[in-house]
Coordinates of C-alpha atoms and ligand atoms in Angstrom, one line a residue:
M620 CA 7.7 20.0 7.0
C621 CA 9.1 16.9 4.7
G622 CA 9.3 17.8 1.3
S623 CA 8.7 15.1 -0.6
G624 CA 12.1 14.0 -2.3
E625 CA 13.0 13.5 2.0
P626 CA 13.4 10.7 3.7
R627 CA 10.7 11.1 5.8
W628 CA 12.2 7.7 9.3
G629 CA 13.6 10.8 12.2
R630 CA 12.7 12.9 14.6
G631 CA 14.6 15.1 12.4
P632 CA 12.5 17.2 9.6
C633 CA 9.6 15.1 10.2
S634 CA 8.9 16.5 13.0
P635 CA 5.7 17.8 13.4
S636 CA 4.9 21.9 13.8
P637 CA 3.3 23.2 16.8
M638 CA 2.3 25.3 13.7
L639 CA 0.4 21.9 12.5
F640 CA -0.5 21.0 16.8
L641 CA -2.8 23.6 16.4
S642 CA -4.4 23.4 13.3
L643 CA -4.9 19.5 14.3
L644 CA -6.4 20.7 17.4
L645 CA -8.5 23.1 16.1
S646 CA -10.2 20.4 13.8
T647 CA -10.2 17.2 15.4
A648 CA -13.7 15.9 14.3
P649 CA -15.0 13.7 16.5
F650 CA -13.9 10.2 15.3
V651 CA -16.8 8.4 12.8
L652 CA -16.6 5.6 10.4
L653 CA -18.9 6.0 7.7
G654 CA -19.4 2.9 6.2
E655 CA -20.5 -0.6 7.8
K656 CA -19.0 -1.3 11.3
T657 CA -18.9 -4.4 10.6
R658 CA -18.8 -7.2 7.2
Q659 CA -19.9 -10.7 7.3
V660 CA -16.5 -11.9 4.2
S661 CA -15.7 -14.6 2.4
L662 CA -13.1 -15.2 0.7
E663 CA -13.4 -17.4 -2.8
V664 CA -11.2 -18.8 -5.1
I665 CA -12.2 -18.8 -8.2
P666 CA -11.6 -22.7 -10.1
G667 CA -9.6 -21.6 -13.6
W668 CA -11.2 -23.1 -16.4
L669 CA -9.4 -26.7 -17.3
G670 CA -8.4 -27.2 -14.4
S671 CA -5.1 -24.5 -14.4
H672 CA -4.7 -22.4 -11.4
Q673 CA -5.5 -18.9 -13.0
N674 CA -5.5 -17.4 -9.2
L675 CA -8.6 -15.8 -9.2
L676 CA -9.3 -15.3 -5.2
H677 CA -12.6 -13.0 -5.1
I678 CA -13.4 -11.1 -1.5
R679 CA -17.0 -10.3 -1.0
A680 CA -17.9 -8.1 2.1
V681 CA -20.9 -8.6 2.9
G682 CA -22.8 -5.5 4.8
T683 CA -27.0 -4.5 5.8
N684 CA -26.2 -2.6 2.8
S685 CA -24.2 -3.0 0.5
T686 CA -21.5 -5.8 -0.7
L687 CA -17.7 -5.1 -1.5
H688 CA -15.9 -7.3 -4.2
Y689 CA -12.0 -7.1 -3.6
V690 CA -10.7 -9.8 -7.1
W691 CA -7.0 -9.9 -7.4
S692 CA -4.8 -12.3 -9.6
S693 CA -1.7 -12.9 -10.5
L694 CA -3.1 -13.4 -14.4
G695 CA -1.2 -11.3 -16.0
P696 CA 0.8 -8.7 -13.3
P697 CA -0.3 -8.6 -9.9
A698 CA -3.8 -6.8 -9.8
V699 CA -6.8 -6.3 -8.0
L700 CA -10.5 -4.6 -8.3
L701 CA -12.6 -2.9 -6.1
V702 CA -16.3 -2.9 -6.3
A703 CA -18.4 -1.5 -4.3
T704 CA -22.4 -1.8 -4.3
N705 CA -25.4 -0.9 -2.6
T706 CA -27.1 -4.2 -2.1
P707 CA -26.2 -7.4 0.3
H708 CA -26.9 -9.1 -2.8
S709 CA -24.3 -8.3 -5.4
S710 CA -22.4 -11.3 -6.8
L711 CA -19.7 -11.3 -9.4
S712 CA -19.5 -13.6 -12.3
V713 CA -16.6 -14.7 -14.2
N714 CA -16.6 -16.3 -17.5
W715 CA -13.5 -17.8 -17.9
S716 CA -13.2 -18.2 -22.1
R717 CA -14.0 -14.6 -22.5
L718 CA -11.9 -13.6 -19.3
L719 CA -7.7 -15.9 -20.8
S720 CA -9.3 -14.5 -24.5
P721 CA -7.0 -12.1 -26.3
E722 CA -10.6 -9.4 -26.1
P723 CA -10.9 -9.8 -22.3
D724 CA -13.5 -7.0 -22.6
G725 CA -16.6 -8.0 -20.7
G726 CA -14.9 -12.1 -19.2
L727 CA -15.7 -10.1 -15.3
V728 CA -18.7 -8.8 -14.2
V729 CA -20.1 -8.1 -11.1
L730 CA -24.1 -7.6 -11.1
P731 CA -26.9 -6.2 -10.8
K732 CA -24.4 -3.7 -12.9
N733 CA -26.7 -0.9 -11.6
S734 CA -25.9 -1.9 -8.0
I735 CA -22.6 -0.3 -8.7
Q736 CA -21.6 2.7 -6.7
F737 CA -17.9 2.8 -7.6
S738 CA -15.1 0.7 -9.0
S739 CA -11.0 1.2 -9.8
A740 CA -7.9 -1.1 -10.2
L741 CA -4.3 -1.3 -9.1
I742 CA -1.6 -2.7 -11.4
F743 CA 1.5 -4.2 -9.2
T744 CA 3.4 -4.2 -13.2
R745 CA 7.3 -4.1 -12.4
L746 CA 9.1 -4.6 -9.6
L747 CA 12.2 -2.1 -9.7
E748 CA 16.3 -2.2 -8.8
F749 CA 18.7 0.4 -8.5
D750 CA 22.1 0.9 -8.3
S751 CA 22.4 4.1 -5.5
T752 CA 26.2 3.2 -5.1
N753 CA 27.0 6.5 -7.5
L754 CA 26.6 9.7 -4.6
S755 CA 25.5 12.0 -7.1
D756 CA 22.4 10.4 -7.5
V757 CA 22.3 10.6 -3.5
A758 CA 22.9 13.7 -3.8
A759 CA 20.2 14.6 -7.0
K760 CA 18.1 12.1 -4.7
L761 CA 17.7 9.7 -7.3
P762 CA 17.5 6.3 -6.0
G763 CA 20.3 6.0 -8.5
K764 CA 21.1 4.1 -11.6
P765 CA 18.0 1.4 -12.9
Y766 CA 19.1 -2.2 -14.0
P767 CA 16.7 -4.0 -16.2
P768 CA 12.9 -3.6 -14.2
Y769 CA 11.7 -7.4 -13.1
S770 CA 7.9 -6.9 -15.1
L771 CA 5.5 -8.9 -12.8
A772 CA 3.4 -9.8 -15.4
E773 CA 6.5 -12.4 -16.8
F774 CA 6.1 -14.2 -13.1
S775 CA 5.2 -17.7 -12.3
W776 CA 2.6 -17.6 -9.3
N777 CA 2.2 -20.1 -6.7
N778 CA -1.7 -22.3 -6.0
I779 CA -3.2 -19.1 -4.3
S780 CA -5.8 -22.7 -2.7
D781 CA -2.6 -23.6 -0.8
S782 CA -1.7 -20.7 1.2
L783 CA -5.7 -19.2 1.8
D784 CA -6.9 -19.1 5.3
P785 CA -10.4 -18.7 5.6
A786 CA -9.3 -18.6 9.9
T787 CA -7.4 -15.1 9.4
L788 CA -8.9 -14.2 5.6
S789 CA -6.0 -13.7 3.8
A790 CA -4.4 -15.2 1.2
T791 CA -0.9 -14.8 -0.3
F792 CA 0.5 -14.2 -3.7
R793 CA 4.0 -15.9 -4.0
G794 CA 5.7 -15.6 -7.6
H795 CA 9.8 -15.8 -8.9
P796 CA 10.3 -15.0 -12.4
M797 CA 9.6 -17.6 -14.6
S798 CA 13.1 -17.2 -17.3
D799 CA 15.9 -16.1 -14.3
P800 CA 19.2 -16.7 -16.6
T801 CA 21.1 -15.4 -13.2
K802 CA 18.9 -17.0 -10.9
A803 CA 18.5 -14.1 -8.6
F804 CA 15.5 -15.9 -7.7
V805 CA 16.9 -19.4 -6.6
N806 CA 16.3 -18.5 -3.7
G807 CA 14.3 -16.2 -3.6
S808 CA 10.1 -15.0 -4.1
L809 CA 8.7 -11.4 -3.5
A810 CA 4.9 -12.0 -2.2
F811 CA 1.9 -10.2 -2.5
R812 CA -0.4 -10.9 1.8
V813 CA -3.7 -10.1 0.8
Q814 CA -6.2 -10.0 4.1
A815 CA -9.3 -8.2 4.6
F816 CA -10.9 -7.7 8.1
S817 CA -14.8 -8.0 9.0
G818 CA -14.5 -5.1 11.3
S819 CA -11.8 -2.1 12.5
G820 CA -8.1 -3.0 14.3
R821 CA -4.6 -3.6 14.0
P822 CA -2.2 -5.5 12.8
V823 CA 0.9 -6.5 15.7
Q824 CA 3.6 -5.6 13.5
P825 CA 4.1 -1.9 11.8
P826 CA 3.5 0.1 10.8
R827 CA -0.3 -0.9 12.4
L828 CA -2.2 0.4 9.9
L829 CA -6.1 0.8 11.5
H830 CA -7.9 -1.1 9.4
T831 CA -11.6 -1.0 8.8
A832 CA -14.6 -3.6 7.8
D833 CA -14.6 -2.2 4.4
T834 CA -10.5 -2.0 3.9
C835 CA -8.7 -4.9 2.4
Q836 CA -5.3 -4.8 3.3
L837 CA -1.8 -6.4 1.0
E838 CA 1.8 -6.4 2.4
M839 CA 4.1 -7.3 0.2
A840 CA 7.8 -8.5 0.8
L841 CA 10.7 -9.6 -0.7
V842 CA 12.7 -12.2 1.1
G843 CA 15.9 -13.4 -0.1
A844 CA 16.3 -12.9 -3.9
S845 CA 20.3 -11.7 -4.9
P846 CA 19.7 -8.4 -6.0
R847 CA 22.5 -6.9 -8.9
G848 CA 24.5 -4.7 -6.8
N849 CA 25.5 -4.6 -3.6
R850 CA 23.5 -1.5 -2.2
S851 CA 20.2 -2.1 -4.3
L852 CA 17.1 0.0 -3.9
F853 CA 13.5 -1.9 -4.9
G854 CA 11.1 -1.1 -6.2
L855 CA 7.4 -0.9 -7.2
E856 CA 5.6 0.1 -10.2
V857 CA 2.1 1.3 -9.1
A858 CA -1.2 1.5 -12.1
T859 CA -4.5 2.7 -12.2
L860 CA -7.3 4.1 -13.8
S861 CA -7.2 7.7 -14.9
E862 CA -9.9 9.3 -14.0
G863 CA -10.7 11.7 -17.2
P864 CA -7.8 13.9 -18.4
D865 CA -6.0 13.1 -14.9
C866 CA -4.9 11.6 -12.9
P867 CA -5.2 10.5 -8.9
S868 CA -2.8 12.6 -7.2
V869 CA -1.1 11.6 -3.8
L870 CA -1.7 13.5 -0.9
E871 CA 0.4 13.0 2.7
K872 CA -1.3 13.9 5.7
H873 CA 0.6 14.4 8.7
S874 CA -0.5 13.4 11.9
I875 CA 1.5 15.3 15.5
D876 CA 0.8 10.9 16.8
D877 CA 3.2 8.9 16.2
E878 CA 1.9 6.1 18.8
Y879 CA 1.7 3.2 16.6
A880 CA 4.2 4.1 13.4
P881 CA 6.9 5.4 15.6
A882 CA 8.9 8.1 14.2
V883 CA 6.8 7.9 11.6
F884 CA 4.2 11.2 11.4
Q885 CA 2.7 10.8 7.7
L886 CA 0.3 9.4 5.7
D887 CA 0.3 8.8 1.8
Q888 CA -2.8 9.0 0.5
L889 CA -4.6 8.0 -3.4
L890 CA -8.2 8.7 -3.2
W891 CA -10.1 8.1 -6.9
G892 CA -12.4 10.7 -7.8
S893 CA -14.3 12.1 -4.9
L894 CA -15.0 11.3 -1.6
P895 CA -16.5 8.4 -0.8
S896 CA -14.8 6.9 -2.7
G897 CA -12.1 4.7 -3.0
F898 CA -8.9 4.7 -1.5
M899 CA -5.2 3.6 -1.1
Q900 CA -3.5 4.2 2.1
W901 CA 0.4 3.8 3.5
R902 CA 2.6 5.2 5.7
P903 CA 6.0 6.6 3.8
V904 CA 7.4 3.5 6.0
A905 CA 9.2 -0.1 5.2
F906 CA 11.5 -2.6 7.1
S907 CA 14.5 -4.9 6.5
Q908 CA 14.2 -6.9 9.0
K909 CA 10.5 -9.5 9.4
Q910 CA 10.6 -7.8 13.2
G911 CA 10.0 -3.9 12.1
G912 CA 12.1 -2.1 14.1
R913 CA 12.5 1.8 13.8
E914 CA 16.0 0.5 13.4
S915 CA 15.0 -1.7 10.6
A916 CA 12.7 1.2 9.3
L917 CA 13.4 2.7 5.4
S918 CA 12.0 5.6 4.2
C919 CA 9.5 4.9 1.5
Q920 CA 8.9 7.9 -1.7
A921 CA 6.4 7.6 -4.0
S922 CA 6.4 9.6 -7.4
P923 CA 3.8 12.1 -8.3
L924 CA 1.4 9.8 -10.9
H925 CA 2.2 10.1 -14.8
P926 CA 0.1 9.3 -17.9
T927 CA 1.4 5.9 -19.5
L928 CA 0.5 6.1 -23.5
S929 CA 3.5 7.0 -23.9
Y930 CA 4.7 3.3 -22.9
P931 CA 3.9 0.0 -22.5
L932 CA 2.6 -1.9 -19.2
P933 CA 1.6 -5.1 -18.9
Q934 CA -1.6 -5.0 -19.2
S935 CA -3.9 -6.8 -16.1
P936 CA -6.7 -9.5 -18.3
I937 CA -9.1 -8.9 -15.2
V938 CA -8.9 -5.4 -15.3
R939 CA -9.4 -5.1 -19.3
A940 CA -11.9 -7.7 -18.6
F941 CA -14.1 -5.4 -15.9
F942 CA -13.6 -1.4 -18.1
G943 CA -12.9 -2.7 -21.2
P944 CA -9.8 -0.3 -22.8
Q945 CA -9.4 2.6 -20.3
N946 CA -6.5 4.9 -20.1
F947 CA -3.6 4.1 -17.4
C948 CA -1.6 6.0 -14.9
A949 CA 1.3 4.5 -12.6
F950 CA 3.7 5.7 -10.2
N951 CA 6.9 4.1 -8.8
L952 CA 7.5 3.4 -5.0
T953 CA 11.2 3.4 -3.9
F954 CA 11.7 1.6 -0.4
G955 CA 15.2 3.2 1.7
V956 CA 18.3 5.1 1.2
S957 CA 21.8 4.3 0.0
T958 CA 22.8 5.4 3.4
G959 CA 21.4 3.5 6.6
P960 CA 19.3 0.1 6.8
G961 CA 18.3 -2.0 3.4
Y962 CA 17.6 -4.4 1.6
W963 CA 21.0 -5.6 2.0
D964 CA 21.0 -5.8 5.5
Q965 CA 19.3 -9.5 5.3
H966 CA 17.6 -9.5 2.1
Y967 CA 14.3 -8.2 3.1
L968 CA 11.9 -6.1 2.9
S969 CA 8.2 -5.1 3.4
W970 CA 5.5 -3.0 2.8
S971 CA 2.9 -2.8 3.4
M972 CA -0.6 -0.4 2.3
L973 CA -4.1 -0.4 3.0
L974 CA -6.8 -0.6 0.2
G975 CA -10.8 0.8 0.5
V976 CA -14.2 2.0 -0.7
G977 CA -16.0 4.9 1.4
S978 CA -13.2 7.4 3.2
P979 CA -10.1 6.1 4.1
P980 CA -9.6 5.1 8.5
V981 CA -9.0 8.1 10.3
D982 CA -6.8 7.5 13.5
A983 CA -8.1 8.6 16.7
L984 CA -5.2 10.4 18.7
S985 CA -4.2 8.2 20.8
P986 CA -5.0 9.0 24.8
L987 CA -1.5 8.9 25.5
V988 CA -1.9 12.7 23.1
L989 CA -5.0 13.2 24.1
G990 CA -4.5 13.9 27.5
I991 CA -1.9 16.4 27.3
M992 CA -3.9 18.5 25.0
A993 CA -6.7 18.1 27.6
V994 CA -4.7 19.7 30.3
A995 CA -3.7 22.3 27.1
L996 CA -7.1 22.8 26.7
G997 CA -8.0 23.7 30.6
T998 CA -6.1 26.8 30.9
P999 CA -6.8 28.1 27.4
G1000 CA -3.8 30.6 27.6
L1001 CA -1.3 28.8 28.3
M1002 CA -2.5 26.3 25.4
L1003 CA 0.4 27.6 22.9
L1004 CA 2.4 27.6 25.7
G1005 CA 1.1 24.0 26.0
G1006 CA 1.9 23.0 22.2
G1007 CA 5.3 23.8 22.1
L1008 CA 6.2 22.7 25.4
I1009 CA 4.3 18.9 23.8
L1010 CA 6.8 19.2 21.8
L1011 CA 9.6 20.0 23.6
L1012 CA 9.0 16.6 26.0
R1013 CA 8.1 14.3 23.0
H1014 CA 11.3 15.1 20.9
K1015 CA 13.5 16.1 24.3
Q1016 CA 15.2 19.8 22.3
S1017 CA 15.9 20.7 25.2
S1018 CA 18.9 22.3 24.3
E1019 CA 17.6 25.7 25.6
Y1020 CA 16.6 24.8 28.9
Q1021 CA 19.2 26.6 31.2
P1022 CA 19.0 24.7 35.2
I1023 CA 18.0 27.3 37.0
N1024 CA 20.8 27.7 40.3
Ligands
LIG713 C1 -4.7 -25.8 -6.3 O1 -5.2 -25.8 -4.7 C2 -5.5 -27.0 -4.5 C3 -6.0 -27.0 -3.0 O2 -4.7 -27.3 -2.9 C4 -6.2 -28.2 -4.9 O3 -7.4 -28.1 -5.4 C5 -5.7 -27.8 -7.6 O4 -6.4 -28.4 -7.4 C6 -5.0 -27.4 -7.2 N1 -4.7 -26.5 -8.4 C7 -4.0 -26.7 -9.4 C8 -4.4 -26.0 -11.3 O5 -2.9 -27.2 -9.1
LIG714 C1 -29.4 0.8 5.2 O1 -31.4 1.5 4.4 C2 -32.2 1.3 5.3 C3 -32.9 1.9 4.3 O2 -32.5 2.9 2.7 C4 -31.1 2.5 6.0 O3 -32.9 3.3 6.7 C5 -30.5 2.1 7.0 O4 -30.2 3.7 7.9 C6 -29.0 1.7 6.1 N1 -28.5 1.3 7.2 C7 -27.2 1.7 7.4 C8 -26.8 0.4 8.3 O5 -27.2 2.7 6.6
LIG715 C1 -18.5 -16.8 -22.2 O1 -18.0 -16.2 -23.4 C2 -18.1 -16.7 -24.4 C3 -17.3 -15.3 -25.6 O2 -17.6 -14.5 -26.0 C4 -19.8 -17.0 -25.5 O3 -20.0 -17.2 -26.7 C5 -20.4 -17.5 -24.3 O4 -21.0 -17.0 -24.9 C6 -20.4 -16.8 -23.0 N1 -20.9 -17.8 -21.4 C7 -21.6 -17.5 -20.8 C8 -22.4 -18.7 -20.3 O5 -22.0 -16.4 -20.8
LIG716 C1 27.2 8.7 -11.3 O1 26.5 10.2 -11.4 C2 26.6 11.6 -12.7 C3 25.8 11.5 -12.5 O2 24.5 10.7 -12.6 C4 27.7 10.6 -13.8 O3 27.8 11.7 -14.8 C5 28.3 9.8 -13.7 O4 29.2 9.2 -14.5 C6 28.9 8.6 -12.7 N1 29.4 7.7 -11.9 C7 29.9 6.8 -12.3 C8 31.2 6.0 -11.1 O5 29.1 5.6 -12.6
LIG717 C1 20.4 -20.9 -2.3 O1 20.8 -21.4 -1.2 C2 22.0 -22.8 -1.3 C3 21.4 -23.4 0.0 O2 21.6 -23.1 1.2 C4 23.1 -22.4 -1.4 O3 23.7 -23.0 -1.1 C5 22.9 -21.6 -2.3 O4 24.3 -20.6 -2.5 C6 21.7 -20.3 -3.4 N1 21.9 -19.6 -4.4 C7 22.3 -18.4 -3.9 C8 21.6 -18.0 -5.7 O5 21.9 -17.5 -3.7
LIG718 C1 30.5 -5.1 -3.7 O1 31.9 -5.2 -2.9 C2 32.6 -5.6 -3.5 C3 33.8 -5.7 -1.8 O2 33.0 -4.8 -1.0 C4 33.6 -5.5 -4.1 O3 34.2 -6.4 -4.2 C5 32.8 -5.8 -5.3 O4 33.3 -5.2 -6.2 C6 31.8 -4.7 -5.0 N1 30.1 -5.2 -6.8 C7 29.5 -4.8 -7.1 C8 29.1 -4.7 -8.1 O5 29.8 -2.9 -7.2
LIG719 C1 9.5 4.4 -12.4 O1 10.9 3.6 -12.4 C2 11.3 3.2 -14.0 C3 12.8 2.9 -12.9 O2 13.5 3.9 -13.3 C4 11.1 4.2 -14.9 O3 11.7 3.8 -16.1 C5 9.8 4.2 -15.1 O4 9.6 5.6 -16.1 C6 8.8 4.6 -13.9 N1 7.6 4.7 -13.5 C7 7.0 6.0 -13.3 C8 5.6 6.5 -13.5 O5 7.8 6.9 -13.1

């Protein structure tokens, strides 16, 4: 199985074992989505204060008995609040003078307060860059020597209203460093494309994560920025609220089915609290070309979450405004390894994730795999053998096959 530090792209070490196949076979329950099947989704840019653009995007997803609020902002580092309420009538209220003050507590509220069932937040604090040319780092499975990170709190972002697309329920935050002495971002930008959904489905672009009306997708793209080294690996530091003394953990879910994300048999999830609460979900894969495909796939490593008490993290006014003072946990996502495709190919890197409330969407097994399983189950005695055979066929590992003369 995959070690947590191993590159996870490729059939070799990540192929599921027959044991995993069997355990999935026995535990695959009918695919039931908790939550609402469809929602009325609206995107609204909340007008800034005194005519300046403060980029506060409110996604409101109304179901029969509940409303989800996703509030995205580039005030401070890019951040999102997710708030689930048990009424179709809850609303977001912003007090700009308080939100923009040094003590923003209470500047952003969801009303009525007693309808809130779950709330959490993510903050995208820094863009990391590593020099991966030292082979001893590669051997130690480290991304490399870090360059000074780019603080995303010190980026300037476009006017979100200009990219708001009600047809696709999406909007894009596009930014570059406010001060760029090395001119690395003269022709480049970091973009966060946010998309909501009124029902379930999958995007056309890999890794084709299954979304529902309870989720929101974020696609990060670093395009055209000059790397500081020939083999620069990039990363993203992400912070979230800690829960009591502990940090949430990232769980790896394995699957035997890679129909929608070829050769990626893993789904990573960060779960807040016990189910059903909220989650962040992603496939451990990023792409070095716009047309994401197998050739341009990079592995994506997630570090464990650590409390951030020991070092200063850029504060997010919206998170502070909603939650008041809190402790945070952070982790790093790093994209790619020095061998293999990378940002250096086309100065392009994209990665996507889902954020949602309730139980994370679960991929139903694809028709192909179901068909194979039906055959296997039809002959219980051969089930074990069948599981092994399927894997052999799917992975073309036919080394033990001897032609019959
Ligand atoms: C942002 O864009 C919208 C729509 O294009 C425009 O109405 C608004 O004035 C802009 N805001 C600022 C501060 O430039
Ligand atoms: C909405 O709430 C009502 C009453 O509490 C309940 O009967 C109904 O099943 C709920 N509908 C959904 C879709 O959860
Ligand atoms: C907004 O916050 C300011 C400063 O805390 C306060 O004086 C004002 O009354 C608030 N406005 C509203 C409408 O609550
Ligand atoms: C490579 O990394 C190792 C261990 O981190 C270090 O000792 C060595 O000096 C580095 N080599 C170069 C050329 O930077
Ligand atoms: C930015 O693009 C211009 C025009 O394509 C090019 O001349 C220039 O060298 C580029 N600058 C950097 C830093 O890549
Ligand atoms: C990048 O590669 C070029 C050519 O291989 C080399 O001349 C240059 O020194 C390298 N730059 C860095 C920062 O390693
Ligand atoms: C992320 O990586 C940077 C650069 O190596 C490091 O300074 C920071 O402590 C890391 N953060 C976490 C949460 O591991």
